[in-house]
PDB file with one MODEL, atoms N, CA, C and O in Angstrom:
MODEL        1
ATOM      1  N   MET A   1       5.680  22.535 -12.228  1.00  0.00           N
ATOM      2  CA  MET A   1       5.828  21.658 -11.082  1.00  0.00           C
ATOM      3  C   MET A   1       6.495  22.450  -9.951  1.00  0.00           C
ATOM      4  O   MET A   1       7.507  23.117 -10.166  1.00  0.00           O
ATOM      5  N   ALA A   2       5.938  22.372  -8.780  1.00  0.00           N
ATOM      6  CA  ALA A   2       6.471  23.086  -7.616  1.00  0.00           C
ATOM      7  C   ALA A   2       7.683  22.357  -7.053  1.00  0.00           C
ATOM      8  O   ALA A   2       7.752  21.129  -7.089  1.00  0.00           O
ATOM      9  N   VAL A   3       8.621  23.112  -6.541  1.00  0.00           N
ATOM     10  CA  VAL A   3       9.798  22.542  -5.891  1.00  0.00           C
ATOM     11  C   VAL A   3       9.420  22.164  -4.468  1.00  0.00           C
ATOM     12  O   VAL A   3       8.776  22.941  -3.763  1.00  0.00           O
ATOM     13  N   GLN A   4       9.822  20.972  -4.049  1.00  0.00           N
ATOM     14  CA  GLN A   4       9.550  20.510  -2.692  1.00  0.00           C
ATOM     15  C   GLN A   4      10.858  20.239  -1.979  1.00  0.00           C
ATOM     16  O   GLN A   4      11.791  19.701  -2.574  1.00  0.00           O
ATOM     17  N   LEU A   5      10.932  20.600  -0.733  1.00  0.00           N
ATOM     18  CA  LEU A   5      12.092  20.310   0.092  1.00  0.00           C
ATOM     19  C   LEU A   5      11.781  19.065   0.904  1.00  0.00           C
ATOM     20  O   LEU A   5      10.825  19.047   1.679  1.00  0.00           O
ATOM     21  N   MET A   6      12.586  18.023   0.727  1.00  0.00           N
ATOM     22  CA  MET A   6      12.379  16.764   1.440  1.00  0.00           C
ATOM     23  C   MET A   6      13.330  16.684   2.623  1.00  0.00           C
ATOM     24  O   MET A   6      14.476  17.128   2.545  1.00  0.00           O
ATOM     25  N   LYS A   7      12.853  16.125   3.698  1.00  0.00           N
ATOM     26  CA  LYS A   7      13.701  15.895   4.854  1.00  0.00           C
ATOM     27  C   LYS A   7      14.322  14.503   4.722  1.00  0.00           C
ATOM     28  O   LYS A   7      13.617  13.533   4.442  1.00  0.00           O
ATOM     29  N   SER A   8      15.621  14.403   4.920  1.00  0.00           N
ATOM     30  CA  SER A   8      16.277  13.097   4.845  1.00  0.00           C
ATOM     31  C   SER A   8      15.860  12.255   6.049  1.00  0.00           C
ATOM     32  O   SER A   8      15.573  12.776   7.127  1.00  0.00           O
ATOM     33  N   ILE A   9      15.835  10.934   5.833  1.00  0.00           N
ATOM     34  CA  ILE A   9      15.402   9.998   6.870  1.00  0.00           C
ATOM     35  C   ILE A   9      16.391   8.837   6.918  1.00  0.00           C
ATOM     36  O   ILE A   9      16.745   8.288   5.875  1.00  0.00           O
ATOM     37  N   ASP A  10      16.840   8.456   8.113  1.00  0.00           N
ATOM     38  CA  ASP A  10      17.675   7.261   8.263  1.00  0.00           C
ATOM     39  C   ASP A  10      16.772   6.043   8.120  1.00  0.00           C
ATOM     40  O   ASP A  10      15.953   5.761   8.996  1.00  0.00           O
ATOM     41  N   VAL A  11      16.925   5.318   7.005  1.00  0.00           N
ATOM     42  CA  VAL A  11      16.108   4.131   6.779  1.00  0.00           C
ATOM     43  C   VAL A  11      16.766   2.885   7.369  1.00  0.00           C
ATOM     44  O   VAL A  11      16.100   1.875   7.595  1.00  0.00           O
ATOM     45  N   VAL A  12      18.065   2.959   7.616  1.00  0.00           N
ATOM     46  CA  VAL A  12      18.800   1.912   8.346  1.00  0.00           C
ATOM     47  C   VAL A  12      19.694   2.632   9.338  1.00  0.00           C
ATOM     48  O   VAL A  12      20.461   3.520   8.967  1.00  0.00           O
ATOM     49  N   ALA A  13      19.592   2.247  10.593  1.00  0.00           N
ATOM     50  CA  ALA A  13      20.435   2.835  11.638  1.00  0.00           C
ATOM     51  C   ALA A  13      20.966   1.697  12.504  1.00  0.00           C
ATOM     52  O   ALA A  13      20.426   1.399  13.569  1.00  0.00           O
ATOM     53  N   ALA A  14      22.031   1.075  12.024  1.00  0.00           N
ATOM     54  CA  ALA A  14      22.657  -0.055  12.720  1.00  0.00           C
ATOM     55  C   ALA A  14      24.028   0.388  13.222  1.00  0.00           C
ATOM     56  O   ALA A  14      24.547   1.411  12.775  1.00  0.00           O
ATOM     57  N   PRO A  15      24.620  -0.368  14.144  1.00  0.00           N
ATOM     58  CA  PRO A  15      25.928   0.026  14.671  1.00  0.00           C
ATOM     59  C   PRO A  15      27.003   0.216  13.592  1.00  0.00           C
ATOM     60  O   PRO A  15      27.829   1.122  13.700  1.00  0.00           O
ATOM     61  N   ASP A  16      26.998  -0.631  12.555  1.00  0.00           N
ATOM     62  CA  ASP A  16      28.044  -0.565  11.535  1.00  0.00           C
ATOM     63  C   ASP A  16      27.606   0.117  10.241  1.00  0.00           C
ATOM     64  O   ASP A  16      28.430   0.331   9.352  1.00  0.00           O
ATOM     65  N   LEU A  17      26.311   0.464  10.120  1.00  0.00           N
ATOM     66  CA  LEU A  17      25.795   0.970   8.862  1.00  0.00           C
ATOM     67  C   LEU A  17      24.636   1.934   9.099  1.00  0.00           C
ATOM     68  O   LEU A  17      23.701   1.632   9.840  1.00  0.00           O
ATOM     69  N   THR A  18      24.714   3.090   8.461  1.00  0.00           N
ATOM     70  CA  THR A  18      23.586   4.020   8.446  1.00  0.00           C
ATOM     71  C   THR A  18      23.277   4.328   6.990  1.00  0.00           C
ATOM     72  O   THR A  18      24.174   4.680   6.225  1.00  0.00           O
ATOM     73  N   ILE A  19      22.008   4.196   6.601  1.00  0.00           N
ATOM     74  CA  ILE A  19      21.582   4.561   5.254  1.00  0.00           C
ATOM     75  C   ILE A  19      20.577   5.695   5.403  1.00  0.00           C
ATOM     76  O   ILE A  19      19.508   5.529   5.992  1.00  0.00           O
ATOM     77  N   THR A  20      20.944   6.848   4.856  1.00  0.00           N
ATOM     78  CA  THR A  20      20.098   8.037   4.927  1.00  0.00           C
ATOM     79  C   THR A  20      19.479   8.267   3.558  1.00  0.00           C
ATOM     80  O   THR A  20      20.188   8.472   2.573  1.00  0.00           O
ATOM     81  N   GLU A  21      18.163   8.232   3.504  1.00  0.00           N
ATOM     82  CA  GLU A  21      17.454   8.425   2.242  1.00  0.00           C
ATOM     83  C   GLU A  21      17.059   9.890   2.099  1.00  0.00           C
ATOM     84  O   GLU A  21      16.477  10.484   3.007  1.00  0.00           O
ATOM     85  N   TYR A  22      17.387  10.463   0.935  1.00  0.00           N
ATOM     86  CA  TYR A  22      17.039  11.843   0.636  1.00  0.00           C
ATOM     87  C   TYR A  22      15.834  11.915  -0.290  1.00  0.00           C
ATOM     88  O   TYR A  22      15.096  12.901  -0.281  1.00  0.00           O
ATOM     89  N   PHE A  23      15.636  10.880  -1.082  1.00  0.00           N
ATOM     90  CA  PHE A  23      14.528  10.821  -2.011  1.00  0.00           C
ATOM     91  C   PHE A  23      14.204   9.360  -2.236  1.00  0.00           C
ATOM     92  O   PHE A  23      15.110   8.574  -2.515  1.00  0.00           O
ATOM     93  N   GLY A  24      12.957   8.969  -2.127  1.00  0.00           N
ATOM     94  CA  GLY A  24      12.562   7.587  -2.332  1.00  0.00           C
ATOM     95  C   GLY A  24      11.284   7.259  -1.587  1.00  0.00           C
ATOM     96  O   GLY A  24      10.566   8.150  -1.133  1.00  0.00           O
ATOM     97  N   ARG A  25      11.009   5.967  -1.467  1.00  0.00           N
ATOM     98  CA  ARG A  25       9.748   5.506  -0.879  1.00  0.00           C
ATOM     99  C   ARG A  25       9.497   6.084   0.505  1.00  0.00           C
ATOM    100  O   ARG A  25       8.383   6.520   0.798  1.00  0.00           O
ATOM    101  N   VAL A  26      10.507   6.093   1.354  1.00  0.00           N
ATOM    102  CA  VAL A  26      10.323   6.559   2.732  1.00  0.00           C
ATOM    103  C   VAL A  26      10.344   8.084   2.814  1.00  0.00           C
ATOM    104  O   VAL A  26       9.456   8.680   3.424  1.00  0.00           O
ATOM    105  N   ALA A  27      11.344   8.722   2.207  1.00  0.00           N
ATOM    106  CA  ALA A  27      11.515  10.173   2.350  1.00  0.00           C
ATOM    107  C   ALA A  27      10.508  10.978   1.543  1.00  0.00           C
ATOM    108  O   ALA A  27      10.040  12.018   2.005  1.00  0.00           O
ATOM    109  N   SER A  28      10.165  10.511   0.335  1.00  0.00           N
ATOM    110  CA  SER A  28       9.309  11.324  -0.533  1.00  0.00           C
ATOM    111  C   SER A  28       8.077  10.603  -1.059  1.00  0.00           C
ATOM    112  O   SER A  28       7.208  11.226  -1.668  1.00  0.00           O
ATOM    113  N   GLY A  29       7.993   9.290  -0.829  1.00  0.00           N
ATOM    114  CA  GLY A  29       6.853   8.533  -1.338  1.00  0.00           C
ATOM    115  C   GLY A  29       7.024   8.043  -2.761  1.00  0.00           C
ATOM    116  O   GLY A  29       6.112   7.419  -3.304  1.00  0.00           O
ATOM    117  N   ASP A  30       8.171   8.308  -3.387  1.00  0.00           N
ATOM    118  CA  ASP A  30       8.430   7.878  -4.756  1.00  0.00           C
ATOM    119  C   ASP A  30       8.934   6.442  -4.760  1.00  0.00           C
ATOM    120  O   ASP A  30       9.946   6.143  -4.127  1.00  0.00           O
ATOM    121  N   THR A  31       8.241   5.547  -5.465  1.00  0.00           N
ATOM    122  CA  THR A  31       8.644   4.137  -5.481  1.00  0.00           C
ATOM    123  C   THR A  31       9.490   3.781  -6.696  1.00  0.00           C
ATOM    124  O   THR A  31       9.938   2.641  -6.821  1.00  0.00           O
ATOM    125  N   ASP A  32       9.718   4.745  -7.602  1.00  0.00           N
ATOM    126  CA  ASP A  32      10.497   4.464  -8.807  1.00  0.00           C
ATOM    127  C   ASP A  32      11.990   4.665  -8.617  1.00  0.00           C
ATOM    128  O   ASP A  32      12.789   4.127  -9.383  1.00  0.00           O
ATOM    129  N   MET A  33      12.373   5.427  -7.614  1.00  0.00           N
ATOM    130  CA  MET A  33      13.777   5.781  -7.448  1.00  0.00           C
ATOM    131  C   MET A  33      14.082   6.016  -5.981  1.00  0.00           C
ATOM    132  O   MET A  33      13.205   6.399  -5.207  1.00  0.00           O
ATOM    133  N   SER A  34      15.323   5.785  -5.606  1.00  0.00           N
ATOM    134  CA  SER A  34      15.768   6.061  -4.243  1.00  0.00           C
ATOM    135  C   SER A  34      17.161   6.670  -4.304  1.00  0.00           C
ATOM    136  O   SER A  34      18.043   6.151  -4.988  1.00  0.00           O
ATOM    137  N   ALA A  35      17.356   7.765  -3.594  1.00  0.00           N
ATOM    138  CA  ALA A  35      18.667   8.404  -3.511  1.00  0.00           C
ATOM    139  C   ALA A  35      19.076   8.414  -2.045  1.00  0.00           C
ATOM    140  O   ALA A  35      18.456   9.085  -1.220  1.00  0.00           O
ATOM    141  N   CYS A  36      20.125   7.663  -1.730  1.00  0.00           N
ATOM    142  CA  CYS A  36      20.557   7.486  -0.351  1.00  0.00           C
ATOM    143  C   CYS A  36      22.059   7.644  -0.234  1.00  0.00           C
ATOM    144  O   CYS A  36      22.793   7.531  -1.216  1.00  0.00           O
ATOM    145  N   VAL A  37      22.499   7.906   0.978  1.00  0.00           N
ATOM    146  CA  VAL A  37      23.914   7.880   1.310  1.00  0.00           C
ATOM    147  C   VAL A  37      24.092   6.822   2.391  1.00  0.00           C
ATOM    148  O   VAL A  37      23.440   6.872   3.434  1.00  0.00           O
ATOM    149  N   ALA A  38      24.969   5.876   2.137  1.00  0.00           N
ATOM    150  CA  ALA A  38      25.270   4.829   3.116  1.00  0.00           C
ATOM    151  C   ALA A  38      26.608   5.140   3.768  1.00  0.00           C
ATOM    152  O   ALA A  38      27.615   5.331   3.086  1.00  0.00           O
ATOM    153  N   THR A  39      26.607   5.188   5.074  1.00  0.00           N
ATOM    154  CA  THR A  39      27.841   5.376   5.835  1.00  0.00           C
ATOM    155  C   THR A  39      28.160   4.035   6.491  1.00  0.00           C
ATOM    156  O   THR A  39      27.431   3.566   7.365  1.00  0.00           O
ATOM    157  N   VAL A  40      29.268   3.424   6.051  1.00  0.00           N
ATOM    158  CA  VAL A  40      29.665   2.103   6.538  1.00  0.00           C
ATOM    159  C   VAL A  40      30.865   2.289   7.456  1.00  0.00           C
ATOM    160  O   VAL A  40      31.923   2.745   7.024  1.00  0.00           O
ATOM    161  N   ARG A  41      30.695   1.934   8.720  1.00  0.00           N
ATOM    162  CA  ARG A  41      31.768   2.114   9.700  1.00  0.00           C
ATOM    163  C   ARG A  41      32.686   0.898   9.812  1.00  0.00           C
ATOM    164  O   ARG A  41      33.844   1.031  10.208  1.00  0.00           O
ATOM    165  N   SER A  42      32.185  -0.267   9.470  1.00  0.00           N
ATOM    166  CA  SER A  42      33.008  -1.477   9.387  1.00  0.00           C
ATOM    167  C   SER A  42      32.312  -2.438   8.435  1.00  0.00           C
ATOM    168  O   SER A  42      31.158  -2.221   8.067  1.00  0.00           O
ATOM    169  N   ALA A  43      32.999  -3.491   8.038  1.00  0.00           N
ATOM    170  CA  ALA A  43      32.467  -4.423   7.042  1.00  0.00           C
ATOM    171  C   ALA A  43      31.081  -4.909   7.446  1.00  0.00           C
ATOM    172  O   ALA A  43      30.853  -5.293   8.593  1.00  0.00           O
ATOM    173  N   THR A  44      30.166  -4.886   6.493  1.00  0.00           N
ATOM    174  CA  THR A  44      28.799  -5.333   6.736  1.00  0.00           C
ATOM    175  C   THR A  44      28.374  -6.261   5.613  1.00  0.00           C
ATOM    176  O   THR A  44      29.028  -6.337   4.573  1.00  0.00           O
ATOM    177  N   GLN A  45      27.282  -6.959   5.831  1.00  0.00           N
ATOM    178  CA  GLN A  45      26.746  -7.851   4.814  1.00  0.00           C
ATOM    179  C   GLN A  45      25.233  -7.712   4.838  1.00  0.00           C
ATOM    180  O   GLN A  45      24.615  -7.755   5.902  1.00  0.00           O
ATOM    181  N   GLU A  46      24.638  -7.546   3.658  1.00  0.00           N
ATOM    182  CA  GLU A  46      23.190  -7.412   3.566  1.00  0.00           C
ATOM    183  C   GLU A  46      22.581  -8.710   3.078  1.00  0.00           C
ATOM    184  O   GLU A  46      23.215  -9.482   2.358  1.00  0.00           O
ATOM    185  N   ALA A  47      21.339  -8.938   3.482  1.00  0.00           N
ATOM    186  CA  ALA A  47      20.595 -10.078   2.959  1.00  0.00           C
ATOM    187  C   ALA A  47      20.318  -9.831   1.472  1.00  0.00           C
ATOM    188  O   ALA A  47      20.201  -8.681   1.050  1.00  0.00           O
ATOM    189  N   PRO A  48      20.214 -10.896   0.679  1.00  0.00           N
ATOM    190  CA  PRO A  48      19.891 -10.710  -0.738  1.00  0.00           C
ATOM    191  C   PRO A  48      18.574  -9.949  -0.879  1.00  0.00           C
ATOM    192  O   PRO A  48      17.636 -10.161  -0.111  1.00  0.00           O
ATOM    193  N   GLN A  49      18.520  -9.073  -1.860  1.00  0.00           N
ATOM    194  CA  GLN A  49      17.303  -8.305  -2.085  1.00  0.00           C
ATOM    195  C   GLN A  49      17.079  -8.120  -3.572  1.00  0.00           C
ATOM    196  O   GLN A  49      18.016  -8.214  -4.365  1.00  0.00           O
ATOM    197  N   LYS A  50      15.851  -7.858  -3.945  1.00  0.00           N
ATOM    198  CA  LYS A  50      15.499  -7.625  -5.343  1.00  0.00           C
ATOM    199  C   LYS A  50      14.571  -6.414  -5.391  1.00  0.00           C
ATOM    200  O   LYS A  50      13.351  -6.556  -5.462  1.00  0.00           O
ATOM    201  N   PRO A  51      15.169  -5.214  -5.350  1.00  0.00           N
ATOM    202  CA  PRO A  51      14.326  -4.023  -5.366  1.00  0.00           C
ATOM    203  C   PRO A  51      13.587  -3.879  -6.692  1.00  0.00           C
ATOM    204  O   PRO A  51      14.037  -4.380  -7.723  1.00  0.00           O
ATOM    205  N   ALA A  52      12.457  -3.194  -6.653  1.00  0.00           N
ATOM    206  CA  ALA A  52      11.645  -2.978  -7.853  1.00  0.00           C
ATOM    207  C   ALA A  52      12.106  -1.736  -8.608  1.00  0.00           C
ATOM    208  O   ALA A  52      11.379  -1.218  -9.456  1.00  0.00           O
ATOM    209  N   PHE A  53      13.303  -1.259  -8.305  1.00  0.00           N
ATOM    210  CA  PHE A  53      13.847  -0.086  -8.982  1.00  0.00           C
ATOM    211  C   PHE A  53      15.317  -0.340  -9.284  1.00  0.00           C
ATOM    212  O   PHE A  53      15.934  -1.221  -8.685  1.00  0.00           O
ATOM    213  N   ASP A  54      15.878   0.428 -10.209  1.00  0.00           N
ATOM    214  CA  ASP A  54      17.300   0.307 -10.521  1.00  0.00           C
ATOM    215  C   ASP A  54      18.112   0.833  -9.348  1.00  0.00           C
ATOM    216  O   ASP A  54      17.745   1.823  -8.715  1.00  0.00           O
ATOM    217  N   GLU A  55      19.215   0.161  -9.067  1.00  0.00           N
ATOM    218  CA  GLU A  55      20.071   0.586  -7.958  1.00  0.00           C
ATOM    219  C   GLU A  55      21.487   0.778  -8.474  1.00  0.00           C
ATOM    220  O   GLU A  55      22.036  -0.085  -9.159  1.00  0.00           O
ATOM    221  N   PHE A  56      22.068   1.913  -8.139  1.00  0.00           N
ATOM    222  CA  PHE A  56      23.433   2.238  -8.522  1.00  0.00           C
ATOM    223  C   PHE A  56      24.227   2.493  -7.252  1.00  0.00           C
ATOM    224  O   PHE A  56      23.731   3.132  -6.324  1.00  0.00           O
ATOM    225  N   VAL A  57      25.464   1.995  -7.206  1.00  0.00           N
ATOM    226  CA  VAL A  57      26.317   2.174  -6.034  1.00  0.00           C
ATOM    227  C   VAL A  57      27.509   3.023  -6.448  1.00  0.00           C
ATOM    228  O   VAL A  57      28.252   2.655  -7.358  1.00  0.00           O
ATOM    229  N   LEU A  58      27.691   4.145  -5.790  1.00  0.00           N
ATOM    230  CA  LEU A  58      28.848   5.007  -6.013  1.00  0.00           C
ATOM    231  C   LEU A  58      29.683   4.976  -4.744  1.00  0.00           C
ATOM    232  O   LEU A  58      29.167   5.246  -3.659  1.00  0.00           O
ATOM    233  N   VAL A  59      30.949   4.655  -4.863  1.00  0.00           N
ATOM    234  CA  VAL A  59      31.837   4.609  -3.707  1.00  0.00           C
ATOM    235  C   VAL A  59      32.592   5.928  -3.657  1.00  0.00           C
ATOM    236  O   VAL A  59      33.381   6.239  -4.548  1.00  0.00           O
ATOM    237  N   LEU A  60      32.343   6.695  -2.614  1.00  0.00           N
ATOM    238  CA  LEU A  60      32.971   8.001  -2.484  1.00  0.00           C
ATOM    239  C   LEU A  60      34.323   7.931  -1.788  1.00  0.00           C
ATOM    240  O   LEU A  60      35.184   8.787  -1.988  1.00  0.00           O
ATOM    241  N   GLU A  61      34.497   6.903  -0.971  1.00  0.00           N
ATOM    242  CA  GLU A  61      35.750   6.756  -0.234  1.00  0.00           C
ATOM    243  C   GLU A  61      35.893   5.290   0.180  1.00  0.00           C
ATOM    244  O   GLU A  61      34.917   4.668   0.599  1.00  0.00           O
ATOM    245  N   GLY A  62      37.087   4.742   0.065  1.00  0.00           N
ATOM    246  CA  GLY A  62      37.317   3.357   0.465  1.00  0.00           C
ATOM    247  C   GLY A  62      37.028   2.398  -0.677  1.00  0.00           C
ATOM    248  O   GLY A  62      37.116   2.783  -1.843  1.00  0.00           O
ATOM    249  N   THR A  63      36.685   1.161  -0.362  1.00  0.00           N
ATOM    250  CA  THR A  63      36.413   0.127  -1.361  1.00  0.00           C
ATOM    251  C   THR A  63      35.126  -0.599  -1.005  1.00  0.00           C
ATOM    252  O   THR A  63      34.647  -0.542   0.128  1.00  0.00           O
ATOM    253  N   VAL A  64      34.589  -1.276  -1.992  1.00  0.00           N
ATOM    254  CA  VAL A  64      33.379  -2.062  -1.788  1.00  0.00           C
ATOM    255  C   VAL A  64      33.507  -3.353  -2.593  1.00  0.00           C
ATOM    256  O   VAL A  64      34.077  -3.361  -3.684  1.00  0.00           O
ATOM    257  N   GLU A  65      32.978  -4.431  -2.050  1.00  0.00           N
ATOM    258  CA  GLU A  65      32.926  -5.711  -2.777  1.00  0.00           C
ATOM    259  C   GLU A  65      31.462  -6.068  -2.935  1.00  0.00           C
ATOM    260  O   GLU A  65      30.752  -6.255  -1.946  1.00  0.00           O
ATOM    261  N   ILE A  66      31.011  -6.164  -4.175  1.00  0.00           N
ATOM    262  CA  ILE A  66      29.625  -6.515  -4.460  1.00  0.00           C
ATOM    263  C   ILE A  66      29.613  -7.907  -5.070  1.00  0.00           C
ATOM    264  O   ILE A  66      30.245  -8.145  -6.099  1.00  0.00           O
ATOM    265  N   VAL A  67      28.903  -8.816  -4.444  1.00  0.00           N
ATOM    266  CA  VAL A  67      28.763 -10.180  -4.941  1.00  0.00           C
ATOM    267  C   VAL A  67      27.368 -10.296  -5.545  1.00  0.00           C
ATOM    268  O   VAL A  67      26.360 -10.066  -4.877  1.00  0.00           O
ATOM    269  N   HIS A  68      27.336 -10.664  -6.841  1.00  0.00           N
ATOM    270  CA  HIS A  68      26.041 -10.731  -7.540  1.00  0.00           C
ATOM    271  C   HIS A  68      25.818 -12.150  -8.003  1.00  0.00           C
ATOM    272  O   HIS A  68      24.792 -12.446  -8.616  1.00  0.00           O
TER     273      HIS A  68
ENDMDL
END
């Protein structure tokens, strides 16, 4: 399998939130997985969603509240 270099893409660019995808549906065409970095500048709230892939949230700095 050949190694491919993917260009990251901002899939969300809002005043309080930027989500940069490095691998996934938008950046690489892969619908099974998404690898993104979310930069949250102030408290935000997302609409409920049900992605067709597993989603993991890693908090690198600060805190997060996830309501399920």
